Each structure stands twice: as C-alpha cells, then as structure tokens.
mmCIF file of N, CA and C in Angstrom:
data_model
loop_
_atom_site.group_PDB
_atom_site.id
_atom_site.type_symbol
_atom_site.label_atom_id
_atom_site.label_comp_id
_atom_site.label_asym_id
_atom_site.label_seq_id
_atom_site.Cartn_x
_atom_site.Cartn_y
_atom_site.Cartn_z
ATOM 1 N N THR A 1 15.634 -29.395 -17.946
ATOM 2 C CA THR A 1 17.357 -29.044 -17.319
ATOM 3 C C THR A 1 17.743 -27.932 -17.827
ATOM 4 N N ASN A 2 18.232 -27.110 -17.317
ATOM 5 C CA ASN A 2 18.823 -26.018 -17.786
ATOM 6 C C ASN A 2 20.479 -26.210 -17.583
ATOM 7 N N VAL A 3 21.401 -25.956 -18.644
ATOM 8 C CA VAL A 3 22.861 -25.751 -18.818
ATOM 9 C C VAL A 3 22.993 -24.423 -18.890
ATOM 10 N N ALA A 4 24.416 -24.252 -18.238
ATOM 11 C CA ALA A 4 24.793 -22.915 -18.261
ATOM 12 C C ALA A 4 26.451 -23.141 -18.082
ATOM 13 N N LEU A 5 27.001 -22.398 -19.156
ATOM 14 C CA LEU A 5 28.694 -22.525 -18.592
ATOM 15 C C LEU A 5 29.213 -21.184 -18.300
ATOM 16 N N ILE A 6 29.905 -21.358 -16.777
ATOM 17 C CA ILE A 6 30.289 -20.081 -16.148
ATOM 18 C C ILE A 6 31.711 -20.192 -16.143
ATOM 19 N N THR A 7 32.493 -18.915 -16.462
ATOM 20 C CA THR A 7 33.397 -19.328 -16.682
ATOM 21 C C THR A 7 34.343 -17.830 -16.175
ATOM 22 N N ALA A 8 35.759 -17.666 -16.069
ATOM 23 C CA ALA A 8 36.350 -16.358 -15.678
ATOM 24 C C ALA A 8 36.784 -15.768 -17.205
ATOM 25 N N THR A 9 36.670 -16.977 -18.265
ATOM 26 C CA THR A 9 37.178 -16.574 -19.308
ATOM 27 C C THR A 9 36.401 -15.449 -20.057
ATOM 28 N N VAL A 10 36.885 -14.226 -20.669
ATOM 29 C CA VAL A 10 36.039 -13.195 -21.233
ATOM 30 C C VAL A 10 35.245 -13.960 -22.483
ATOM 31 N N SER A 11 33.899 -13.303 -22.610
ATOM 32 C CA SER A 11 32.754 -13.780 -23.331
ATOM 33 C C SER A 11 33.410 -14.069 -24.574
ATOM 34 N N PHE A 12 34.209 -13.323 -25.465
ATOM 35 C CA PHE A 12 34.363 -13.185 -26.640
ATOM 36 C C PHE A 12 35.027 -14.045 -26.914
ATOM 37 N N LEU A 13 35.650 -14.835 -26.232
ATOM 38 C CA LEU A 13 36.535 -16.169 -26.468
ATOM 39 C C LEU A 13 36.133 -17.039 -26.400
ATOM 40 N N VAL A 14 35.079 -17.315 -25.270
ATOM 41 C CA VAL A 14 34.578 -18.787 -25.049
ATOM 42 C C VAL A 14 32.889 -18.937 -25.503
ATOM 43 N N GLU A 15 32.265 -17.599 -26.282
ATOM 44 C CA GLU A 15 31.150 -17.648 -26.550
ATOM 45 C C GLU A 15 31.009 -18.656 -27.936
ATOM 46 N N PRO A 16 31.992 -18.503 -28.868
ATOM 47 C CA PRO A 16 31.996 -19.642 -29.629
ATOM 48 C C PRO A 16 31.766 -21.266 -29.312
ATOM 49 N N PHE A 17 32.809 -21.426 -28.549
ATOM 50 C CA PHE A 17 32.655 -22.927 -27.752
ATOM 51 C C PHE A 17 31.454 -23.389 -26.989
ATOM 52 N N ALA A 18 30.827 -22.074 -26.210
ATOM 53 C CA ALA A 18 29.420 -22.751 -25.733
ATOM 54 C C ALA A 18 28.482 -22.857 -26.772
ATOM 55 N N LYS A 19 28.393 -21.911 -27.944
ATOM 56 C CA LYS A 19 27.641 -22.463 -28.984
ATOM 57 C C LYS A 19 28.044 -23.500 -29.798
ATOM 58 N N HIS A 20 29.307 -23.940 -30.050
ATOM 59 C CA HIS A 20 29.094 -25.160 -30.715
ATOM 60 C C HIS A 20 28.822 -26.530 -29.781
ATOM 61 N N LEU A 21 28.827 -26.480 -28.815
ATOM 62 C CA LEU A 21 28.304 -27.208 -27.375
ATOM 63 C C LEU A 21 26.708 -27.216 -27.434
ATOM 64 N N GLY A 22 25.939 -26.135 -27.980
ATOM 65 C CA GLY A 22 24.466 -26.128 -27.961
ATOM 66 C C GLY A 22 24.414 -25.360 -26.526
ATOM 67 N N ILE A 23 25.319 -24.870 -26.031
ATOM 68 C CA ILE A 23 24.645 -24.270 -24.524
ATOM 69 C C ILE A 23 24.204 -22.555 -24.908
ATOM 70 N N THR A 24 23.236 -22.133 -24.354
ATOM 71 C CA THR A 24 22.700 -20.998 -24.643
ATOM 72 C C THR A 24 22.982 -20.016 -23.621
ATOM 73 N N ASP A 25 23.220 -20.287 -22.461
ATOM 74 C CA ASP A 25 23.554 -19.381 -21.107
ATOM 75 C C ASP A 25 24.982 -19.423 -20.783
ATOM 76 N N LEU A 26 25.348 -18.491 -21.204
ATOM 77 C CA LEU A 26 26.925 -18.319 -20.593
ATOM 78 C C LEU A 26 26.921 -17.214 -19.968
ATOM 79 N N ILE A 27 27.562 -17.659 -18.588
ATOM 80 C CA ILE A 27 27.742 -16.663 -17.692
ATOM 81 C C ILE A 27 29.288 -16.209 -17.605
ATOM 82 N N SER A 28 29.782 -15.524 -17.873
ATOM 83 C CA SER A 28 31.127 -14.824 -18.137
ATOM 84 C C SER A 28 31.542 -13.329 -18.156
ATOM 85 N N PRO A 29 32.640 -12.903 -17.789
ATOM 86 C CA PRO A 29 32.816 -11.515 -17.903
ATOM 87 C C PRO A 29 33.014 -10.918 -19.401
ATOM 88 N N HIS A 30 32.587 -9.664 -19.655
ATOM 89 C CA HIS A 30 32.730 -8.996 -20.860
ATOM 90 C C HIS A 30 33.979 -8.018 -20.575
ATOM 91 N N MET A 31 34.680 -7.942 -21.771
ATOM 92 C CA MET A 31 35.625 -6.666 -21.708
ATOM 93 C C MET A 31 34.653 -5.371 -22.366
ATOM 94 N N GLU A 32 35.310 -4.668 -21.629
ATOM 95 C CA GLU A 32 35.046 -3.023 -21.533
ATOM 96 C C GLU A 32 35.205 -2.337 -23.249
ATOM 97 N N ILE A 33 34.466 -1.720 -23.648
ATOM 98 C CA ILE A 33 34.463 -1.434 -25.103
ATOM 99 C C ILE A 33 34.530 0.264 -24.725
ATOM 100 N N LYS A 34 35.359 1.144 -25.187
ATOM 101 C CA LYS A 34 35.054 2.716 -25.368
ATOM 102 C C LYS A 34 35.434 2.704 -26.740
ATOM 103 N N TYR A 35 34.926 3.779 -27.275
ATOM 104 C CA TYR A 35 34.929 4.225 -28.815
ATOM 105 C C TYR A 35 35.077 3.495 -29.827
ATOM 106 N N GLY A 36 34.441 2.264 -29.686
ATOM 107 C CA GLY A 36 34.878 0.887 -30.564
ATOM 108 C C GLY A 36 35.944 -0.119 -30.079
ATOM 109 N N LYS A 37 36.728 0.377 -29.316
ATOM 110 C CA LYS A 37 37.907 -0.590 -28.803
ATOM 111 C C LYS A 37 37.802 -1.133 -27.536
ATOM 112 N N TYR A 38 38.358 -2.354 -27.467
ATOM 113 C CA TYR A 38 38.815 -2.824 -25.839
ATOM 114 C C TYR A 38 39.415 -2.191 -25.220
ATOM 115 N N THR A 39 39.235 -1.812 -24.047
ATOM 116 C CA THR A 39 40.201 -1.192 -22.921
ATOM 117 C C THR A 39 41.049 -1.783 -22.421
ATOM 118 N N GLY A 40 40.783 -3.225 -22.270
ATOM 119 C CA GLY A 40 41.390 -4.196 -21.316
ATOM 120 C C GLY A 40 40.948 -4.612 -20.065
ATOM 121 N N ALA A 41 39.914 -3.705 -19.663
ATOM 122 C CA ALA A 41 39.137 -3.739 -18.499
ATOM 123 C C ALA A 41 38.101 -4.488 -18.583
ATOM 124 N N ILE A 42 37.834 -5.164 -17.649
ATOM 125 C CA ILE A 42 36.570 -6.191 -17.369
ATOM 126 C C ILE A 42 35.537 -5.205 -17.123
ATOM 127 N N SER A 43 33.942 -5.403 -17.924
ATOM 128 C CA SER A 43 32.855 -4.634 -17.686
ATOM 129 C C SER A 43 31.996 -5.499 -17.135
ATOM 130 N N GLY A 44 31.644 -4.807 -15.381
ATOM 131 C CA GLY A 44 30.941 -5.732 -14.745
ATOM 132 C C GLY A 44 31.507 -6.547 -13.960
ATOM 133 N N PRO A 45 30.852 -7.334 -13.186
ATOM 134 C CA PRO A 45 31.338 -8.425 -11.985
ATOM 135 C C PRO A 45 32.164 -9.252 -13.065
ATOM 136 N N GLY A 46 33.328 -9.779 -11.993
ATOM 137 C CA GLY A 46 33.988 -10.839 -12.977
ATOM 138 C C GLY A 46 33.566 -12.017 -12.313
ATOM 139 N N CYS A 47 34.017 -13.029 -12.911
ATOM 140 C CA CYS A 47 33.326 -14.610 -12.408
ATOM 141 C C CYS A 47 34.679 -15.445 -11.862
ATOM 142 N N MET A 48 35.510 -14.900 -11.267
ATOM 143 C CA MET A 48 36.521 -15.338 -10.676
ATOM 144 C C MET A 48 36.405 -16.185 -9.142
ATOM 145 N N LYS A 49 36.557 -17.429 -8.858
ATOM 146 C CA LYS A 49 36.645 -17.629 -7.268
ATOM 147 C C LYS A 49 35.603 -17.412 -6.558
ATOM 148 N N GLU A 50 35.198 -16.703 -5.549
ATOM 149 C CA GLU A 50 33.782 -16.503 -4.967
ATOM 150 C C GLU A 50 32.707 -15.640 -6.113
ATOM 151 N N GLY A 51 33.633 -14.803 -6.923
ATOM 152 C CA GLY A 51 32.743 -14.226 -7.761
ATOM 153 C C GLY A 51 31.759 -15.129 -8.791
ATOM 154 N N LYS A 52 32.254 -16.319 -8.943
ATOM 155 C CA LYS A 52 31.440 -17.452 -9.760
ATOM 156 C C LYS A 52 30.241 -17.312 -9.156
ATOM 157 N N VAL A 53 30.206 -17.571 -7.755
ATOM 158 C CA VAL A 53 28.969 -17.761 -6.836
ATOM 159 C C VAL A 53 28.148 -16.832 -7.291
ATOM 160 N N THR A 54 28.456 -15.408 -7.036
ATOM 161 C CA THR A 54 27.467 -14.318 -7.309
ATOM 162 C C THR A 54 26.991 -14.387 -8.800
ATOM 163 N N CYS A 55 27.955 -14.366 -9.347
ATOM 164 C CA CYS A 55 27.310 -14.431 -11.177
ATOM 165 C C CYS A 55 26.456 -15.537 -11.362
ATOM 166 N N LEU A 56 26.559 -16.813 -10.593
ATOM 167 C CA LEU A 56 25.312 -17.684 -10.669
ATOM 168 C C LEU A 56 24.208 -17.530 -9.969
ATOM 169 N N ASN A 57 24.456 -16.705 -9.017
ATOM 170 C CA ASN A 57 23.168 -16.543 -8.051
ATOM 171 C C ASN A 57 22.386 -15.276 -8.641
ATOM 172 N N ALA A 58 22.623 -14.674 -9.550
ATOM 173 C CA ALA A 58 22.162 -13.372 -10.233
ATOM 174 C C ALA A 58 21.791 -13.919 -11.466
ATOM 175 N N TRP A 59 22.061 -15.203 -11.999
ATOM 176 C CA TRP A 59 21.824 -15.809 -13.368
ATOM 177 C C TRP A 59 20.288 -16.418 -12.735
ATOM 178 N N LEU A 60 20.611 -17.094 -11.676
ATOM 179 C CA LEU A 60 19.431 -17.813 -11.195
ATOM 180 C C LEU A 60 18.145 -16.940 -10.767
ATOM 181 N N LYS A 61 18.653 -15.978 -10.173
ATOM 182 C CA LYS A 61 17.209 -14.925 -9.969
ATOM 183 C C LYS A 61 16.744 -14.055 -11.151
ATOM 184 N N ALA A 62 17.667 -14.094 -12.288
ATOM 185 C CA ALA A 62 17.152 -13.402 -13.547
ATOM 186 C C ALA A 62 16.169 -14.176 -14.348
ATOM 187 N N ASN A 63 16.423 -15.792 -14.129
ATOM 188 C CA ASN A 63 15.967 -16.712 -14.915
ATOM 189 C C ASN A 63 14.995 -17.339 -14.051
ATOM 190 N N LYS A 64 14.596 -16.772 -12.924
ATOM 191 C CA LYS A 64 13.769 -17.554 -11.819
ATOM 192 C C LYS A 64 13.853 -18.802 -11.587
ATOM 193 N N LEU A 65 15.296 -19.491 -11.469
ATOM 194 C CA LEU A 65 15.305 -20.773 -11.280
ATOM 195 C C LEU A 65 15.936 -20.887 -9.657
ATOM 196 N N TYR A 66 15.758 -22.191 -9.258
ATOM 197 C CA TYR A 66 16.387 -22.079 -7.919
ATOM 198 C C TYR A 66 17.365 -23.343 -7.672
ATOM 199 N N SER A 67 18.219 -23.140 -6.587
ATOM 200 C CA SER A 67 19.529 -23.857 -6.820
ATOM 201 C C SER A 67 19.262 -25.228 -5.840
ATOM 202 N N THR A 68 18.401 -25.900 -6.030
ATOM 203 C CA THR A 68 17.956 -27.191 -5.578
ATOM 204 C C THR A 68 18.957 -28.113 -5.984
ATOM 205 N N PHE A 69 19.428 -28.297 -7.196
ATOM 206 C CA PHE A 69 20.400 -29.213 -7.466
ATOM 207 C C PHE A 69 21.492 -28.435 -8.856
ATOM 208 N N ILE A 70 22.558 -28.359 -7.999
ATOM 209 C CA ILE A 70 23.576 -27.825 -9.030
ATOM 210 C C ILE A 70 24.835 -28.672 -9.057
ATOM 211 N N THR A 71 25.302 -28.819 -10.349
ATOM 212 C CA THR A 71 26.614 -29.602 -10.112
ATOM 213 C C THR A 71 27.731 -28.804 -10.937
ATOM 214 N N PHE A 72 29.045 -28.318 -10.223
ATOM 215 C CA PHE A 72 29.908 -27.712 -10.886
ATOM 216 C C PHE A 72 31.146 -28.570 -11.134
ATOM 217 N N TYR A 73 31.997 -28.345 -12.000
ATOM 218 C CA TYR A 73 33.547 -28.770 -12.004
ATOM 219 C C TYR A 73 34.032 -28.287 -12.855
#
C-alpha cells in the first residue's frame, strides 16, 4: 500500500507534518529560490483544485503505479 500526502500547501511547511506521520511521498508545490532566498513564487506546477489531479497523475507515472483504487479526502 502506498500512502502519499497531496496538498496545495508549500512543501517546506508540510514536510515536517508528513515526516511525523511516516509519509514519505509528499506531493506539494515548492517555493522558488533565487540567490539563496525565497522569491514568493511557486516553482513548478501548483497542487490546487484540478492541479492536484495533474500532480497525482505525474506522481503515479513516475512511480509506475496505477490508479485502480485511490481515496481522497
């Protein structure tokens, strides 16, 4: 069984929570960093609304998993 946490919250905020729960697969946006500082922009695709499905499908493909049974809440 694979458990992934997918959220629109930026990764540096939710990563400690995921680790505390023992979740190793975190699907969330990353903050852009330039010259060692956060710019305030999101780097890569966002995980909001329909973007969650896009991010999930990319994760499934990267991990060679199939979406035969997925639970969201």
